[in-house]
Every structure is written in C-alpha cells, then in structure tokens.
mmCIF file of C-alpha atoms and ligand atoms in Angstrom:
data_model
loop_
_atom_site.group_PDB
_atom_site.id
_atom_site.type_symbol
_atom_site.label_atom_id
_atom_site.label_comp_id
_atom_site.label_asym_id
_atom_site.label_seq_id
_atom_site.Cartn_x
_atom_site.Cartn_y
_atom_site.Cartn_z
ATOM 1 C CA MET A 1 137.631 -73.105 -14.259
ATOM 2 C CA THR A 2 137.861 -71.661 -10.786
ATOM 3 C CA ALA A 3 137.735 -73.747 -7.637
ATOM 4 C CA SER A 4 134.425 -74.593 -6.011
ATOM 5 C CA THR A 5 133.289 -72.818 -2.859
ATOM 6 C CA SER A 6 133.004 -74.130 0.669
ATOM 7 C CA SER A 7 129.934 -73.461 2.768
ATOM 8 C CA HIS A 8 131.802 -70.568 4.491
ATOM 9 C CA THR A 9 132.174 -68.484 1.340
ATOM 10 C CA PRO A 10 129.144 -67.082 -0.483
ATOM 11 C CA VAL A 11 127.608 -69.211 -3.208
ATOM 12 C CA ARG A 12 127.828 -67.292 -6.480
ATOM 13 C CA VAL A 13 124.472 -67.290 -8.231
ATOM 14 C CA THR A 14 123.748 -65.761 -11.634
ATOM 15 C CA VAL A 15 120.198 -65.029 -12.750
ATOM 16 C CA THR A 16 119.587 -63.998 -16.362
ATOM 17 C CA GLY A 17 116.521 -62.020 -17.375
ATOM 18 C CA ALA A 18 117.012 -60.273 -14.066
ATOM 19 C CA ALA A 19 114.705 -57.344 -14.850
ATOM 20 C CA GLY A 20 111.847 -59.673 -15.817
ATOM 21 C CA ASN A 21 108.800 -61.022 -14.048
ATOM 22 C CA ILE A 22 110.108 -64.366 -12.835
ATOM 23 C CA ALA A 23 113.355 -62.881 -11.551
ATOM 24 C CA TYR A 24 111.411 -60.310 -9.519
ATOM 25 C CA SER A 25 110.229 -63.169 -7.347
ATOM 26 C CA LEU A 26 113.129 -65.615 -7.762
ATOM 27 C CA LEU A 27 115.910 -63.259 -6.638
ATOM 28 C CA TRP A 28 114.281 -62.655 -3.243
ATOM 29 C CA ARG A 29 113.696 -66.353 -2.619
ATOM 30 C CA ILE A 30 117.361 -67.131 -3.370
ATOM 31 C CA ALA A 31 118.575 -64.233 -1.250
ATOM 32 C CA ALA A 32 116.345 -65.320 1.655
ATOM 33 C CA GLY A 33 118.061 -68.733 1.838
ATOM 34 C CA ASP A 34 115.272 -70.829 0.302
ATOM 35 C CA VAL A 35 117.647 -72.596 -2.109
ATOM 36 C CA PHE A 36 121.004 -72.967 -0.385
ATOM 37 C CA GLY A 37 119.848 -72.955 3.229
ATOM 38 C CA PRO A 38 119.525 -70.533 6.130
ATOM 39 C CA GLU A 39 123.252 -70.514 6.947
ATOM 40 C CA GLN A 40 124.653 -70.077 3.429
ATOM 41 C CA PRO A 41 125.495 -66.552 2.224
ATOM 42 C CA VAL A 42 124.873 -65.804 -1.451
ATOM 43 C CA HIS A 43 126.305 -63.381 -3.974
ATOM 44 C CA LEU A 44 123.905 -62.532 -6.783
ATOM 45 C CA THR A 45 124.859 -61.528 -10.316
ATOM 46 C CA LEU A 46 122.030 -60.134 -12.414
ATOM 47 C CA LEU A 47 122.500 -60.502 -16.181
ATOM 48 C CA GLU A 48 120.394 -58.450 -18.582
ATOM 49 C CA ILE A 49 120.520 -57.180 -22.138
ATOM 50 C CA PRO A 50 121.849 -53.602 -22.394
ATOM 51 C CA ASP A 51 118.356 -52.107 -22.846
ATOM 52 C CA ALA A 52 117.186 -53.607 -19.563
ATOM 53 C CA VAL A 53 120.292 -53.037 -17.448
ATOM 54 C CA ARG A 54 118.858 -49.895 -15.873
ATOM 55 C CA ALA A 55 115.718 -51.765 -14.824
ATOM 56 C CA ALA A 56 117.923 -54.548 -13.402
ATOM 57 C CA GLU A 57 119.812 -51.900 -11.441
ATOM 58 C CA GLY A 58 116.475 -50.882 -9.939
ATOM 59 C CA THR A 59 115.885 -54.489 -8.931
ATOM 60 C CA ALA A 60 119.366 -54.578 -7.353
ATOM 61 C CA MET A 61 118.547 -51.401 -5.403
ATOM 62 C CA GLU A 62 115.411 -53.048 -4.038
ATOM 63 C CA LEU A 63 117.377 -56.155 -3.093
ATOM 64 C CA ALA A 64 119.757 -53.925 -1.149
ATOM 65 C CA ASP A 65 116.820 -52.165 0.511
ATOM 66 C CA SER A 66 115.523 -55.531 1.727
ATOM 67 C CA ALA A 67 118.551 -55.840 4.068
ATOM 68 C CA LEU A 68 118.586 -59.610 3.700
ATOM 69 C CA PRO A 69 121.126 -61.106 6.126
ATOM 70 C CA LEU A 70 122.418 -63.782 3.712
ATOM 71 C CA LEU A 71 122.849 -61.459 0.743
ATOM 72 C CA HIS A 72 126.565 -60.849 0.533
ATOM 73 C CA GLY A 73 126.531 -58.705 -2.609
ATOM 74 C CA VAL A 74 124.795 -57.954 -5.912
ATOM 75 C CA ASP A 75 126.309 -57.171 -9.340
ATOM 76 C CA VAL A 76 124.446 -56.122 -12.466
ATOM 77 C CA ARG A 77 126.008 -57.118 -15.796
ATOM 78 C CA ASP A 78 125.315 -57.070 -19.491
ATOM 79 C CA ASP A 79 128.518 -58.942 -20.301
ATOM 80 C CA GLN A 80 128.035 -62.723 -20.292
ATOM 81 C CA ARG A 81 131.677 -63.621 -19.629
ATOM 82 C CA ALA A 82 131.756 -61.416 -16.536
ATOM 83 C CA ALA A 83 128.330 -62.621 -15.413
ATOM 84 C CA PHE A 84 129.295 -66.299 -15.265
ATOM 85 C CA GLU A 85 132.816 -65.939 -13.840
ATOM 86 C CA GLY A 86 133.089 -68.273 -10.847
ATOM 87 C CA VAL A 87 129.357 -69.089 -10.883
ATOM 88 C CA ASN A 88 128.172 -72.020 -8.752
ATOM 89 C CA ALA A 89 124.497 -71.898 -9.722
ATOM 90 C CA ALA A 90 122.948 -70.276 -12.790
ATOM 91 C CA PHE A 91 119.261 -69.719 -13.422
ATOM 92 C CA LEU A 92 118.883 -69.018 -17.147
ATOM 93 C CA VAL A 93 115.544 -67.237 -17.156
ATOM 94 C CA GLY A 94 116.029 -64.550 -19.817
ATOM 95 C CA ALA A 95 114.757 -65.445 -23.265
ATOM 96 C CA LYS A 96 113.178 -63.790 -26.251
ATOM 97 C CA PRO A 97 109.415 -64.311 -26.465
ATOM 98 C CA ARG A 98 107.908 -65.483 -29.750
ATOM 99 C CA GLY A 99 107.276 -62.409 -31.921
ATOM 100 C CA LYS A 100 104.213 -61.764 -34.100
ATOM 101 C CA GLY A 101 104.223 -63.989 -37.152
ATOM 102 C CA GLU A 102 107.271 -65.883 -35.911
ATOM 103 C CA SER A 103 107.215 -69.673 -36.146
ATOM 104 C CA ARG A 104 108.283 -71.888 -33.255
ATOM 105 C CA SER A 105 111.352 -72.701 -35.287
ATOM 106 C CA ASP A 106 112.202 -68.951 -35.683
ATOM 107 C CA MET A 107 111.828 -68.518 -31.927
ATOM 108 C CA LEU A 108 114.000 -71.549 -31.320
ATOM 109 C CA GLU A 109 116.757 -70.161 -33.492
ATOM 110 C CA ALA A 110 116.600 -66.685 -31.938
ATOM 111 C CA ASN A 111 116.749 -68.124 -28.444
ATOM 112 C CA GLY A 112 119.281 -70.725 -29.472
ATOM 113 C CA LYS A 113 121.842 -68.004 -30.118
ATOM 114 C CA ILE A 114 121.362 -66.632 -26.592
ATOM 115 C CA PHE A 115 121.904 -70.040 -25.020
ATOM 116 C CA LEU A 116 124.812 -70.854 -27.298
ATOM 117 C CA GLU A 117 126.644 -67.748 -26.073
ATOM 118 C CA GLN A 118 125.710 -68.318 -22.459
ATOM 119 C CA GLY A 119 126.858 -71.953 -22.633
ATOM 120 C CA ALA A 120 130.224 -70.800 -23.976
ATOM 121 C CA ALA A 121 130.537 -68.180 -21.223
ATOM 122 C CA ILE A 122 129.665 -70.755 -18.544
ATOM 123 C CA ASN A 123 132.223 -73.127 -20.042
ATOM 124 C CA ALA A 124 134.894 -70.443 -19.876
ATOM 125 C CA GLY A 125 134.376 -69.214 -16.344
ATOM 126 C CA ALA A 126 132.089 -71.283 -14.133
ATOM 127 C CA ALA A 127 133.144 -72.944 -10.892
ATOM 128 C CA GLU A 128 133.789 -76.691 -10.946
ATOM 129 C CA ASP A 129 130.569 -77.490 -9.143
ATOM 130 C CA VAL A 130 128.350 -75.357 -11.412
ATOM 131 C CA ARG A 131 124.674 -76.260 -11.775
ATOM 132 C CA VAL A 132 122.636 -74.665 -14.551
ATOM 133 C CA LEU A 133 118.840 -74.567 -14.578
ATOM 134 C CA VAL A 134 117.213 -73.329 -17.779
ATOM 135 C CA VAL A 135 113.817 -71.696 -17.307
ATOM 136 C CA GLY A 136 113.544 -69.591 -20.493
ATOM 137 C CA ASN A 137 111.503 -71.232 -23.239
ATOM 138 C CA PRO A 138 111.734 -73.512 -25.107
ATOM 139 C CA ALA A 139 113.407 -74.664 -21.888
ATOM 140 C CA ASN A 140 114.322 -78.263 -22.752
ATOM 141 C CA THR A 141 115.968 -77.416 -26.048
ATOM 142 C CA ASN A 142 117.623 -74.288 -24.652
ATOM 143 C CA ALA A 143 119.220 -76.542 -22.019
ATOM 144 C CA TYR A 144 120.307 -78.925 -24.791
ATOM 145 C CA ILE A 145 121.982 -76.040 -26.639
ATOM 146 C CA THR A 146 123.610 -74.737 -23.466
ATOM 147 C CA TYR A 147 125.266 -78.027 -22.505
ATOM 148 C CA LYS A 148 126.435 -78.585 -26.078
ATOM 149 C CA ALA A 149 128.048 -75.148 -26.036
ATOM 150 C CA ALA A 150 129.739 -75.939 -22.697
ATOM 151 C CA GLY A 151 131.610 -79.038 -23.768
ATOM 152 C CA ASP A 152 134.128 -79.078 -20.898
ATOM 153 C CA ILE A 153 131.420 -79.344 -18.251
ATOM 154 C CA PRO A 154 129.619 -82.641 -17.573
ATOM 155 C CA ARG A 155 126.248 -82.457 -19.289
ATOM 156 C CA ASP A 156 124.363 -83.623 -16.216
ATOM 157 C CA ARG A 157 125.005 -80.134 -14.763
ATOM 158 C CA PHE A 158 122.453 -78.725 -17.211
ATOM 159 C CA ASN A 159 118.755 -79.115 -16.500
ATOM 160 C CA ALA A 160 115.511 -77.574 -17.706
ATOM 161 C CA LEU A 161 112.642 -76.621 -15.434
ATOM 162 C CA MET A 162 109.697 -79.011 -15.410
ATOM 163 C CA ARG A 163 109.032 -78.701 -11.708
ATOM 164 C CA LEU A 164 106.288 -76.159 -12.390
ATOM 165 C CA ASP A 165 104.446 -78.798 -14.421
ATOM 166 C CA HIS A 166 105.012 -81.265 -11.572
ATOM 167 C CA ASN A 167 103.721 -78.816 -8.957
ATOM 168 C CA ARG A 168 100.694 -77.996 -11.112
ATOM 169 C CA ALA A 169 99.897 -81.710 -11.332
ATOM 170 C CA LEU A 170 100.166 -82.155 -7.542
ATOM 171 C CA SER A 171 98.016 -79.118 -6.904
ATOM 172 C CA MET A 172 95.313 -80.224 -9.339
ATOM 173 C CA LEU A 173 95.232 -83.723 -7.827
ATOM 174 C CA GLY A 174 95.055 -82.226 -4.350
ATOM 175 C CA GLN A 175 92.097 -80.050 -5.277
ATOM 176 C CA LYS A 176 90.290 -82.964 -6.879
ATOM 177 C CA LEU A 177 90.825 -85.369 -3.991
ATOM 178 C CA GLY A 178 90.774 -82.973 -1.037
ATOM 179 C CA ALA A 179 94.403 -83.692 -0.161
ATOM 180 C CA SER A 180 97.531 -81.641 0.304
ATOM 181 C CA PRO A 181 100.158 -81.839 -2.472
ATOM 182 C CA ALA A 182 102.604 -83.329 0.047
ATOM 183 C CA GLU A 183 100.389 -86.389 0.543
ATOM 184 C CA PHE A 184 101.016 -87.666 -2.990
ATOM 185 C CA SER A 185 104.027 -89.769 -3.945
ATOM 186 C CA LYS A 186 105.445 -90.912 -7.269
ATOM 187 C CA VAL A 187 103.732 -88.437 -9.564
ATOM 188 C CA ALA A 188 105.879 -87.528 -12.588
ATOM 189 C CA VAL A 189 105.704 -85.431 -15.745
ATOM 190 C CA TRP A 190 107.434 -86.933 -18.763
ATOM 191 C CA GLY A 191 108.866 -85.104 -21.732
ATOM 192 C CA ASN A 192 108.855 -81.534 -22.900
ATOM 193 C CA HIS A 193 107.711 -78.362 -21.117
ATOM 194 C CA SER A 194 105.044 -77.873 -23.786
ATOM 195 C CA ASP A 195 101.548 -79.080 -24.664
ATOM 196 C CA THR A 196 102.814 -82.609 -25.386
ATOM 197 C CA GLN A 197 104.021 -83.162 -21.810
ATOM 198 C CA PHE A 198 102.630 -86.221 -20.058
ATOM 199 C CA PRO A 199 101.645 -85.824 -16.390
ATOM 200 C CA ASP A 200 101.540 -89.439 -15.243
ATOM 201 C CA ILE A 201 99.880 -91.013 -12.200
ATOM 202 C CA THR A 202 100.543 -94.655 -13.129
ATOM 203 C CA TYR A 203 102.852 -95.250 -10.137
ATOM 204 C CA ALA A 204 101.399 -92.593 -7.861
ATOM 205 C CA THR A 205 99.978 -93.095 -4.397
ATOM 206 C CA LEU A 206 97.907 -90.930 -2.066
ATOM 207 C CA ARG A 207 98.578 -91.653 1.616
ATOM 208 C CA GLY A 208 100.106 -94.955 0.519
ATOM 209 C CA GLU A 209 97.126 -96.119 -1.589
ATOM 210 C CA ARG A 210 97.266 -96.494 -5.364
ATOM 211 C CA LEU A 211 96.091 -93.222 -6.885
ATOM 212 C CA ALA A 212 94.823 -94.679 -10.176
ATOM 213 C CA ASP A 213 92.135 -96.540 -8.190
ATOM 214 C CA GLN A 214 90.928 -93.278 -6.651
ATOM 215 C CA VAL A 215 90.478 -91.068 -9.701
ATOM 216 C CA ASP A 216 87.994 -91.296 -12.503
ATOM 217 C CA ARG A 217 89.778 -92.427 -15.666
ATOM 218 C CA ASP A 218 87.845 -89.995 -17.887
ATOM 219 C CA TRP A 219 88.798 -87.103 -15.626
ATOM 220 C CA TYR A 220 92.430 -88.232 -15.714
ATOM 221 C CA THR A 221 92.694 -88.546 -19.495
ATOM 222 C CA GLY A 222 90.188 -85.896 -20.600
ATOM 223 C CA GLU A 223 90.736 -83.158 -18.054
ATOM 224 C CA PHE A 224 93.771 -83.618 -15.835
ATOM 225 C CA ILE A 225 96.408 -84.377 -18.485
ATOM 226 C CA PRO A 226 95.472 -81.582 -20.935
ATOM 227 C CA ARG A 227 94.776 -79.055 -18.179
ATOM 228 C CA VAL A 228 98.176 -79.522 -16.524
ATOM 229 C CA ALA A 229 99.824 -79.245 -19.951
ATOM 230 C CA LYS A 230 97.930 -76.065 -20.802
ATOM 231 C CA ARG A 231 97.944 -74.456 -17.366
ATOM 232 C CA GLY A 232 100.385 -71.769 -18.488
ATOM 233 C CA GLY A 233 97.852 -70.564 -21.065
ATOM 234 C CA GLU A 234 95.074 -70.625 -18.475
ATOM 235 C CA ILE A 235 97.134 -68.402 -16.160
ATOM 236 C CA ILE A 236 97.779 -65.915 -18.986
ATOM 237 C CA GLU A 237 94.069 -65.787 -19.764
ATOM 238 C CA VAL A 238 93.029 -65.120 -16.166
ATOM 239 C CA ARG A 239 95.971 -63.080 -14.866
ATOM 240 C CA GLY A 240 96.743 -61.242 -18.079
ATOM 241 C CA LYS A 241 100.435 -62.168 -17.694
ATOM 242 C CA SER A 242 102.367 -65.418 -17.738
ATOM 243 C CA SER A 243 103.185 -67.427 -14.611
ATOM 244 C CA ALA A 244 105.898 -65.714 -12.632
ATOM 245 C CA ALA A 245 105.860 -66.359 -8.863
ATOM 246 C CA SER A 246 104.854 -70.002 -9.386
ATOM 247 C CA ALA A 247 107.645 -70.443 -11.938
ATOM 248 C CA ALA A 248 110.125 -68.873 -9.518
ATOM 249 C CA SER A 249 108.869 -71.107 -6.728
ATOM 250 C CA ALA A 250 109.332 -74.187 -8.933
ATOM 251 C CA ALA A 251 112.862 -73.064 -9.861
ATOM 252 C CA VAL A 252 113.638 -72.730 -6.138
ATOM 253 C CA ASP A 253 112.250 -76.239 -5.496
ATOM 254 C CA HIS A 254 114.309 -77.661 -8.357
ATOM 255 C CA MET A 255 117.672 -76.138 -7.385
ATOM 256 C CA ARG A 256 117.153 -76.781 -3.650
ATOM 257 C CA ASP A 257 116.389 -80.465 -4.257
ATOM 258 C CA TRP A 258 119.278 -80.784 -6.713
ATOM 259 C CA VAL A 259 121.699 -79.442 -4.084
ATOM 260 C CA HIS A 260 120.207 -80.970 -0.927
ATOM 261 C CA GLY A 261 118.466 -84.114 -2.242
ATOM 262 C CA THR A 262 114.906 -85.352 -1.925
ATOM 263 C CA ASP A 263 115.307 -88.067 0.704
ATOM 264 C CA GLY A 264 114.010 -90.706 -1.703
ATOM 265 C CA ARG A 265 111.013 -88.652 -2.854
ATOM 266 C CA TRP A 266 110.240 -88.552 -6.600
ATOM 267 C CA VAL A 267 110.096 -85.194 -8.313
ATOM 268 C CA THR A 268 110.275 -84.176 -11.973
ATOM 269 C CA ALA A 269 113.351 -82.672 -13.628
ATOM 270 C CA ALA A 270 114.283 -82.353 -17.291
ATOM 271 C CA VAL A 271 117.791 -83.803 -17.597
ATOM 272 C CA PRO A 272 120.026 -84.929 -20.469
ATOM 273 C CA SER A 273 118.955 -88.436 -21.367
ATOM 274 C CA ALA A 274 121.271 -91.436 -21.464
ATOM 275 C CA SER A 275 118.525 -93.204 -23.490
ATOM 276 C CA GLU A 276 116.419 -94.167 -20.457
ATOM 277 C CA TYR A 277 112.924 -95.272 -21.521
ATOM 278 C CA GLY A 278 113.751 -95.121 -25.222
ATOM 279 C CA VAL A 279 114.517 -91.381 -25.317
ATOM 280 C CA ASP A 280 117.179 -90.302 -27.834
ATOM 281 C CA GLU A 281 120.506 -89.969 -26.095
ATOM 282 C CA GLY A 282 121.226 -86.318 -25.270
ATOM 283 C CA LEU A 283 117.692 -84.890 -25.411
ATOM 284 C CA VAL A 284 116.792 -82.938 -22.284
ATOM 285 C CA PHE A 285 113.739 -84.853 -21.141
ATOM 286 C CA GLY A 286 111.377 -84.650 -18.180
ATOM 287 C CA TYR A 287 111.736 -87.762 -16.013
ATOM 288 C CA PRO A 288 110.819 -88.963 -12.564
ATOM 289 C CA VAL A 289 113.987 -88.337 -10.565
ATOM 290 C CA VAL A 290 115.332 -88.600 -7.044
ATOM 291 C CA GLY A 291 117.896 -86.109 -5.719
ATOM 292 C CA ARG A 292 120.839 -87.818 -4.001
ATOM 293 C CA ASP A 293 124.359 -86.648 -3.079
ATOM 294 C CA GLY A 294 124.063 -83.442 -5.069
ATOM 295 C CA ALA A 295 122.912 -85.111 -8.297
ATOM 296 C CA TRP A 296 119.741 -86.406 -9.906
ATOM 297 C CA GLU A 297 119.105 -90.105 -10.424
ATOM 298 C CA ILE A 298 116.464 -91.007 -12.993
ATOM 299 C CA VAL A 299 114.052 -93.549 -11.538
ATOM 300 C CA GLU A 300 114.824 -96.657 -13.553
ATOM 301 C CA GLY A 301 113.168 -100.013 -14.135
ATOM 302 C CA LEU A 302 109.592 -98.739 -14.417
ATOM 303 C CA GLU A 303 107.272 -100.736 -16.609
ATOM 304 C CA ILE A 304 105.770 -98.573 -19.359
ATOM 305 C CA ASP A 305 102.301 -99.646 -20.485
ATOM 306 C CA GLU A 306 100.429 -99.044 -23.734
ATOM 307 C CA PHE A 307 98.708 -95.922 -22.404
ATOM 308 C CA GLN A 308 102.016 -94.313 -21.441
ATOM 309 C CA ARG A 309 104.149 -95.335 -24.427
ATOM 310 C CA PRO A 310 102.578 -93.161 -27.152
ATOM 311 C CA ARG A 311 102.465 -90.183 -24.794
ATOM 312 C CA ILE A 312 106.165 -90.513 -24.011
ATOM 313 C CA ASP A 313 106.904 -91.111 -27.694
ATOM 314 C CA ALA A 314 105.077 -87.908 -28.719
ATOM 315 C CA ASN A 315 107.517 -85.981 -26.526
ATOM 316 C CA ILE A 316 110.529 -87.789 -27.947
ATOM 317 C CA GLU A 317 109.303 -86.896 -31.422
ATOM 318 C CA ALA A 318 108.754 -83.228 -30.532
ATOM 319 C CA LEU A 319 112.125 -82.818 -28.843
ATOM 320 C CA ARG A 320 113.887 -84.617 -31.677
ATOM 321 C CA GLY A 321 112.399 -82.038 -34.069
ATOM 322 C CA GLU A 322 113.529 -79.160 -31.850
ATOM 323 C CA ALA A 323 117.025 -80.654 -31.568
ATOM 324 C CA GLU A 324 117.248 -80.807 -35.362
ATOM 325 C CA VAL A 325 116.620 -77.061 -35.543
ATOM 326 C CA ALA A 326 119.033 -76.454 -32.651
ATOM 327 C CA ASN A 327 121.786 -78.518 -34.265
ATOM 328 C CA ARG A 328 121.919 -76.019 -37.141
ATOM 329 C CA LEU A 329 123.472 -73.554 -34.688
ATOM 330 C CA PHE A 330 126.603 -75.669 -34.250
HETATM 331 P P1 NAX B 401 109.983 -61.359 -18.965
HETATM 332 O O1 NAX B 401 109.751 -60.974 -20.400
HETATM 333 O O2 NAX B 401 109.284 -60.632 -17.885
HETATM 334 O O3 NAX B 401 111.541 -61.240 -18.659
HETATM 335 C C1 NAX B 401 112.508 -61.775 -19.493
HETATM 336 C C2 NAX B 401 113.746 -60.926 -19.326
HETATM 337 O O4 NAX B 401 114.810 -61.574 -20.019
HETATM 338 C C3 NAX B 401 113.622 -59.524 -19.905
HETATM 339 O O5 NAX B 401 113.907 -58.568 -18.905
HETATM 340 C C4 NAX B 401 114.662 -59.508 -21.023
HETATM 341 O O6 NAX B 401 115.302 -58.256 -21.173
HETATM 342 C C5 NAX B 401 115.639 -60.576 -20.535
HETATM 343 N N1 NAX B 401 116.500 -61.150 -21.575
HETATM 344 C C6 NAX B 401 116.203 -61.409 -22.877
HETATM 345 N N2 NAX B 401 117.298 -61.875 -23.497
HETATM 346 C C7 NAX B 401 118.289 -61.928 -22.590
HETATM 347 C C8 NAX B 401 119.652 -62.298 -22.649
HETATM 348 N N3 NAX B 401 120.227 -62.688 -23.792
HETATM 349 N N4 NAX B 401 120.389 -62.237 -21.517
HETATM 350 C C9 NAX B 401 119.837 -61.805 -20.368
HETATM 351 N N5 NAX B 401 118.555 -61.408 -20.257
HETATM 352 C C10 NAX B 401 117.792 -61.468 -21.347
HETATM 353 O O7 NAX B 401 109.732 -62.921 -18.903
HETATM 354 P P2 NAX B 401 109.436 -63.853 -17.640
HETATM 355 O O8 NAX B 401 107.991 -63.842 -17.349
HETATM 356 O O9 NAX B 401 110.383 -63.535 -16.551
HETATM 357 O O10 NAX B 401 109.751 -65.285 -18.303
HETATM 358 C C11 NAX B 401 111.060 -65.637 -18.670
HETATM 359 C C12 NAX B 401 111.084 -66.940 -19.459
HETATM 360 O O11 NAX B 401 110.566 -68.015 -18.675
HETATM 361 C C13 NAX B 401 110.242 -66.922 -20.742
HETATM 362 O O12 NAX B 401 110.983 -67.541 -21.778
HETATM 363 C C14 NAX B 401 109.051 -67.794 -20.372
HETATM 364 O O13 NAX B 401 108.459 -68.382 -21.501
HETATM 365 C C15 NAX B 401 109.715 -68.806 -19.481
HETATM 366 N N6 NAX B 401 108.836 -69.621 -18.617
HETATM 367 C C16 NAX B 401 109.210 -70.899 -18.373
HETATM 368 C C17 NAX B 401 108.499 -71.712 -17.519
HETATM 369 C C18 NAX B 401 108.926 -73.107 -17.244
HETATM 370 O O14 NAX B 401 108.232 -73.795 -16.494
HETATM 371 N N7 NAX B 401 110.028 -73.621 -17.797
HETATM 372 C C19 NAX B 401 107.249 -71.237 -16.894
HETATM 373 C C20 NAX B 401 107.140 -69.745 -16.828
HETATM 374 C C21 NAX B 401 107.626 -69.024 -18.052
HETATM 375 O O15 NAX B 401 106.639 -69.092 -19.049
#
C-alpha cells in the first residue's frame, strides 16, 4: 500500500461507472469541494468498461471545461489496477443492471464478479486511509464482496450507500409535518437497500419532541414505511429514469460525514456488522450511526421492540440469502 496523503496534497478519488447517470452529478460535487472541503484539492480517476471509455472521456472534457479550482487532475481508465493505485476514496457506482429474464441471483453473481475484481485491485494499490462507498446495486452485498476480496484492508473501510433511503425518509416526514429535514433527529433506516428496508422513527424527535406522538400510526406503517422503501421505483415511473442526482447527493453526504464526522447527529450507513442488534457478523447492514474521528460508530444500546424486531429480522434474512449466493464467488 502507498502512504496516505496530507491535506496539502490532492485527495485521490476514484469513481466507477463514470460515464453513467449518477457519476454525471457526483463528479462535479466532489470536484467542487462538497466532500473533502473547500480547501482540499482532488484528483479524480474515472473508471469505465472499455465500451464506455470514450463517453467517460467526454465527461472528463466537461470537467476540465468547468475550470474548478480544486480539481487538480482527471484520468480516465479501463484498467482496475491502475484506477485504484493510491486511492484515498472510492465511489463504486458502476454495476450491471438486471437483464431481461435474469433472476436477482443471476444479477448478484454478474455484479459479484465486478466487485470481486475491484476489491482485489483496491487491496493491491489503495492508500492506507482508503474509504470505499458502494453505490451500485445490490449495494449491501456488493460491499460485502468487495471487503472480502480486499482482505488486507480493515473491513470497516467498506460501506454501502443507504443515505438516500435516510434522506428520502427525512424528506417525506418533513412534507407530512411541515418541517425541514434538518429539524428531525434520530431517524434511521435499518437493513438492506431494497424493499425490505425498515425506515424507523421509534427514537426520532422533531424539534426535541417525540416524533411517534406526532404522526398517525396508520400513516407510518401503511404509507411511510413502504413508500420510502419503494421510492426508487416511484422516481423511475415519474422521471422515466432511475434516481441519479439524489443518489449522488446522498453519496456526497455519506462520504463527507464519514471523513468529517456528524457532531453527534445520527445518520444511516450500511456498514459491516459486528453482530450488533442480532445481525449476522459480517453482513453489510444499514444502522443508525454517528461519524466521529474519521470512522462510523453504530449507535448501541437501543431497545428493540416487537414492532421493530420482525422488520429488522426480515432484512437479516434477505442479506443472509444474498451472502450465500455471494459466497459462491470465493
Ligand atoms: P448507469 O447505467 O447510468 O451507469 C452505470 C455505468 O457503470 C455505465 O456507464 C457502465 O458502463 C458502468 N459500468 C458497468 N460495469 C462497470 C465496471 N465493471 N467498471 C466500471 N464501470 C462499469 O447507472 P446509474 O444510474 O449511474 O446507477 C449506477 C448504480 O447505482 C446502479 O447499480 C443502480 O442500481 C445503483 N443505485 C443505487 C442507489 C443506492 O441508494 N444505493 C440509488 C440509485 C441507483 O439506483
């Protein structure tokens, strides 16, 4: 591994799927300083498959044309080893969508191979302080595969994105209660970035008052929970394309808070479990977390009631099944 960078040298950031929709928003936010801060230069490496390298080169040309003061340089690669050499922060966005007639398990295997190779390349060349955020679906299990393939790097450096689910929950609560998302505390989304996810307001407050006392229980269970979980599908139906700028914005929030901390505020991140709340050790699971000193701390000691337990368990079950398929790759 190469040495980590100081704040005077550019942070090396690799984004995969660089010619895709999410990257078209994400790259500009990173290059504008929204993740690493307004003083920190960045060097971007764009990784694509050979067929999309030319399109990624077009994206790199537009980045150059933006004359962003913090953008130190841009490389376009189709070679994974070269793309992750010296990387401090990787956003693994590129993935293969589910093809016609393909089962979820087929998709998992096809994507698993991508993340297996990328994990090995990160293991071989990343900087000591590397942080890896998996966005490409199935994000939790792709992150599981990536950390397993990068055995020399501590597994807590590998996360999956569930901040979009978290932000969707805050936004929906804000619209319902006429509040800004920032006025809510202690909202969390447990589990998998899929339909089984559990957006939870058990501990939440709005302007310091218990949220559960302010929302209608039927709305919470019958509308809020399923609508947050299925919001991605709703966006596709209305927009005609999947979430892109909101996913990029959530990825920015996640990496920024991972690096700079959350000042005690709860957010949601999918992180490798050390069996907290009965989750199988090693599954990459969405938890309430606090960012502190450059790392996530899972909020511990919460009491789980009989409404929450089966919802958390459904996610454990689903991720266990995905991990079984993923384990066949090793
Ligand atoms: P696009 O299809 O626009 O772009 C994906 C890009 O990845 C393509 O340009 C493709 O060539 C590239 N790619 C495929 N395999 C690659 C590989 N091995 N190495 C490098 N690049 C590769 O998809 P986009 O809308 O950008 O979405 C990307 C991924 O994010 C999808 O898997 C999508 O399902 C997932 N999402 C995850 C979300 C989350 O909250 N975790 C929400 C948004 C999004 O649905």
